[in-house]
Structures are given as structure tokens and as C-alpha cells.
């Protein structure tokens, strides 16, 4: 069985697509060090521009009984992009797990040009050293 390559979810006109990749050449399984990259595409399929202000991630590492880490912050990779209708913002980031299996999910806090705010869901996606497409460093 192979892992899904892409995970996506749409909330109030914002479609979030994530593609996780195991970075075998950056990982040291014998040291419980597993590195995963993830590529994110945020599309505005709605009618109003929206600025991405915040992010909240829940990272689950399957080591032992399972360990969850929450990450809360402003923007994504140092940016708070405004995404116009039909527009796209893409970025990539990474996380390090102590086991070869886990998952991530969360949401982005956005503000529309009309002043209304909402949370766009980031789909839960699998981090799997054994099932993921692997990229060399």
C-alpha cells in the first residue's frame, strides 16, 4: 500500500493542498532522526482576497505512546501573503520526527478584505518514512 501523494481541503473558498516527502538523505534512523519536507499550495477559489495572518500546526510523532507538538505563529515562512481570487501562494517547510511515522494538521487564520476573519483547515497528512515518496537531498 502506498501513501497518498497529495492531501487537500477547502474551507470558505481557500483550498489548501499539501504534499509531504521523506528526506532520506537528511535522516538518520539509527539516531531516531527522520526529516520530512512538505510542500504547501494555498489557492483562493473564492470571490474575496484574503490575507494569511497566522498558522497553527499539530505535529504527531508516533514514537512510543505518540507525541504531539503544537506550533503557533504568524504567517508562513516569514510571510503574511494576501491571496487574491484565483491567486495562489506556495511554500515549503520541513519537520523532524523521532520516529518514521506521524502526521500533521492544523489551520491558517485569514482576514478577508471585507474585514471578516476565518480559519482555513490544513488537511491531516501522513508522514511515513516507509511509504512516502523519498527525495534525495
Short mmCIF file of C-alpha atoms in Angstrom, two decimals:
data_model
loop_
_atom_site.label_atom_id
_atom_site.label_comp_id
_atom_site.label_asym_id
_atom_site.label_seq_id
_atom_site.Cartn_x
_atom_site.Cartn_y
_atom_site.Cartn_z
CA UNK A 1 0.00 0.00 0.00
CA UNK A 2 1.41 3.40 -0.93
CA UNK A 3 0.77 6.68 0.83
CA UNK A 4 -1.27 9.35 -0.88
CA UNK A 5 0.92 11.90 -2.64
CA UNK A 6 -1.35 14.90 -2.06
CA UNK A 7 -3.77 15.88 0.70
CA UNK A 8 -6.23 18.75 0.26
CA UNK A 9 -9.08 20.53 1.97
CA UNK A 10 -11.21 23.55 1.11
CA UNK A 11 -12.65 25.99 3.66
CA UNK A 12 -14.65 29.10 2.73
CA UNK A 13 -13.03 29.45 -0.67
CA UNK A 14 -9.46 28.67 0.40
CA UNK A 15 -8.10 25.34 -0.87
CA UNK A 16 -5.02 24.00 0.92
CA UNK A 17 -3.04 21.20 -0.73
CA UNK A 18 -0.05 19.53 0.94
CA UNK A 19 2.50 17.08 -0.47
CA UNK A 20 4.79 15.50 2.17
CA UNK A 21 8.12 13.92 1.25
CA UNK A 22 10.56 11.90 3.35
CA UNK A 23 14.13 13.25 3.07
CA UNK A 24 16.09 10.03 3.33
CA UNK A 25 19.49 11.68 2.80
CA UNK A 26 18.91 14.12 5.69
CA UNK A 27 17.63 11.45 8.06
CA UNK A 28 19.49 9.21 10.50
CA UNK A 29 17.09 6.43 11.54
CA UNK A 30 19.72 4.89 13.83
CA UNK A 31 19.70 8.21 15.72
CA UNK A 32 15.86 8.49 15.72
CA UNK A 33 16.12 11.46 13.35
CA UNK A 34 13.59 11.44 10.49
CA UNK A 35 13.31 14.54 8.29
CA UNK A 36 10.22 15.30 6.23
CA UNK A 37 9.65 18.18 3.83
CA UNK A 38 6.17 19.34 2.95
CA UNK A 39 5.08 21.46 0.03
CA UNK A 40 2.00 23.65 0.56
CA UNK A 41 -0.21 25.27 -2.07
CA UNK A 42 -2.87 27.72 -0.88
CA UNK A 43 -5.40 28.68 -3.55
CA UNK A 44 -8.12 31.30 -3.31
CA UNK A 45 -11.07 29.80 -5.17
CA UNK A 46 -13.47 32.30 -3.58
CA UNK A 47 -14.58 35.82 -4.53
CA UNK A 48 -12.69 37.94 -1.96
CA UNK A 49 -9.00 38.47 -1.32
CA UNK A 50 -7.74 37.04 1.97
CA UNK A 51 -4.54 37.68 3.91
CA UNK A 52 -2.93 34.77 5.74
CA UNK A 53 -2.05 36.10 9.19
CA UNK A 54 -1.43 33.09 11.43
CA UNK A 55 -0.79 29.36 11.44
CA UNK A 56 -1.40 26.58 13.93
CA UNK A 57 0.10 23.14 13.40
CA UNK A 58 -0.37 19.95 15.37
CA UNK A 59 2.51 17.56 14.71
CA UNK A 60 2.08 13.95 15.84
CA UNK A 61 5.14 11.72 16.19
CA UNK A 62 4.30 8.02 16.61
CA UNK A 63 7.33 7.33 18.82
CA UNK A 64 6.41 5.38 21.99
CA UNK A 65 2.86 6.31 23.04
CA UNK A 66 2.81 9.10 20.48
CA UNK A 67 3.98 12.67 20.98
CA UNK A 68 2.07 15.76 19.87
CA UNK A 69 3.66 19.16 19.36
CA UNK A 70 1.69 22.34 18.75
CA UNK A 71 3.25 25.15 16.72
CA UNK A 72 1.54 28.56 16.66
CA UNK A 73 2.88 31.59 14.88
CA UNK A 74 2.45 34.46 12.46
CA UNK A 75 2.26 33.85 8.72
CA UNK A 76 4.14 31.14 6.86
CA UNK A 77 7.94 31.08 6.41
CA UNK A 78 8.16 34.76 7.37
CA UNK A 79 5.36 35.96 5.10
CA UNK A 80 1.75 37.05 5.55
CA UNK A 81 0.61 36.86 1.92
CA UNK A 82 -2.59 38.33 0.56
CA UNK A 83 -4.11 35.87 -1.88
CA UNK A 84 -6.44 37.41 -4.46
CA UNK A 85 -9.34 35.48 -6.02
CA UNK A 86 -7.79 32.99 -8.42
CA UNK A 87 -4.40 33.56 -6.77
CA UNK A 88 -2.01 31.00 -5.31
CA UNK A 89 0.65 31.11 -2.61
CA UNK A 90 3.13 28.23 -2.39
CA UNK A 91 5.87 27.47 0.10
CA UNK A 92 7.81 24.57 1.52
CA UNK A 93 8.94 23.71 5.01
CA UNK A 94 10.07 20.70 7.00
CA UNK A 95 9.74 18.90 10.31
CA UNK A 96 11.84 16.38 12.19
CA UNK A 97 10.35 13.36 13.93
CA UNK A 98 11.91 10.82 16.29
CA UNK A 99 10.05 8.02 14.53
CA UNK A 100 9.46 7.24 10.87
CA UNK A 101 5.69 7.64 11.19
CA UNK A 102 3.45 10.53 12.13
CA UNK A 103 1.07 13.15 10.81
CA UNK A 104 0.45 16.89 10.74
CA UNK A 105 -2.69 19.03 10.52
CA UNK A 106 -3.83 22.48 11.52
CA UNK A 107 -5.28 25.71 10.20
CA UNK A 108 -4.41 29.13 8.86
CA UNK A 109 -6.00 32.28 10.27
CA UNK A 110 -7.08 34.55 7.42
CA UNK A 111 -8.58 38.04 7.15
CA UNK A 112 -10.76 38.94 4.17
CA UNK A 113 -10.73 42.35 2.52
CA UNK A 114 -14.24 42.95 3.94
CA UNK A 115 -12.83 42.64 7.49
CA UNK A 116 -14.20 39.18 8.27
CA UNK A 117 -11.82 36.55 9.61
CA UNK A 118 -11.92 32.76 9.39
CA UNK A 119 -9.79 29.65 9.77
CA UNK A 120 -8.87 27.57 6.72
CA UNK A 121 -8.23 23.93 7.56
CA UNK A 122 -4.91 22.33 6.73
CA UNK A 123 -5.73 18.68 5.93
CA UNK A 124 -4.23 15.96 8.08
CA UNK A 125 -1.39 14.45 6.11
CA UNK A 126 0.71 11.38 6.75
CA UNK A 127 4.45 11.46 7.39
CA UNK A 128 5.79 8.00 6.62
CA UNK A 129 9.41 7.06 6.04
CA UNK A 130 8.34 3.65 4.74
CA UNK A 131 5.50 4.74 2.42
CA UNK A 132 6.41 8.28 1.35
CA UNK A 133 7.94 9.27 -1.92
CA UNK A 134 11.56 9.92 -0.98
CA UNK A 135 13.72 12.73 -2.32
CA UNK A 136 17.50 12.82 -2.11
CA UNK A 137 18.99 15.92 -0.52
#
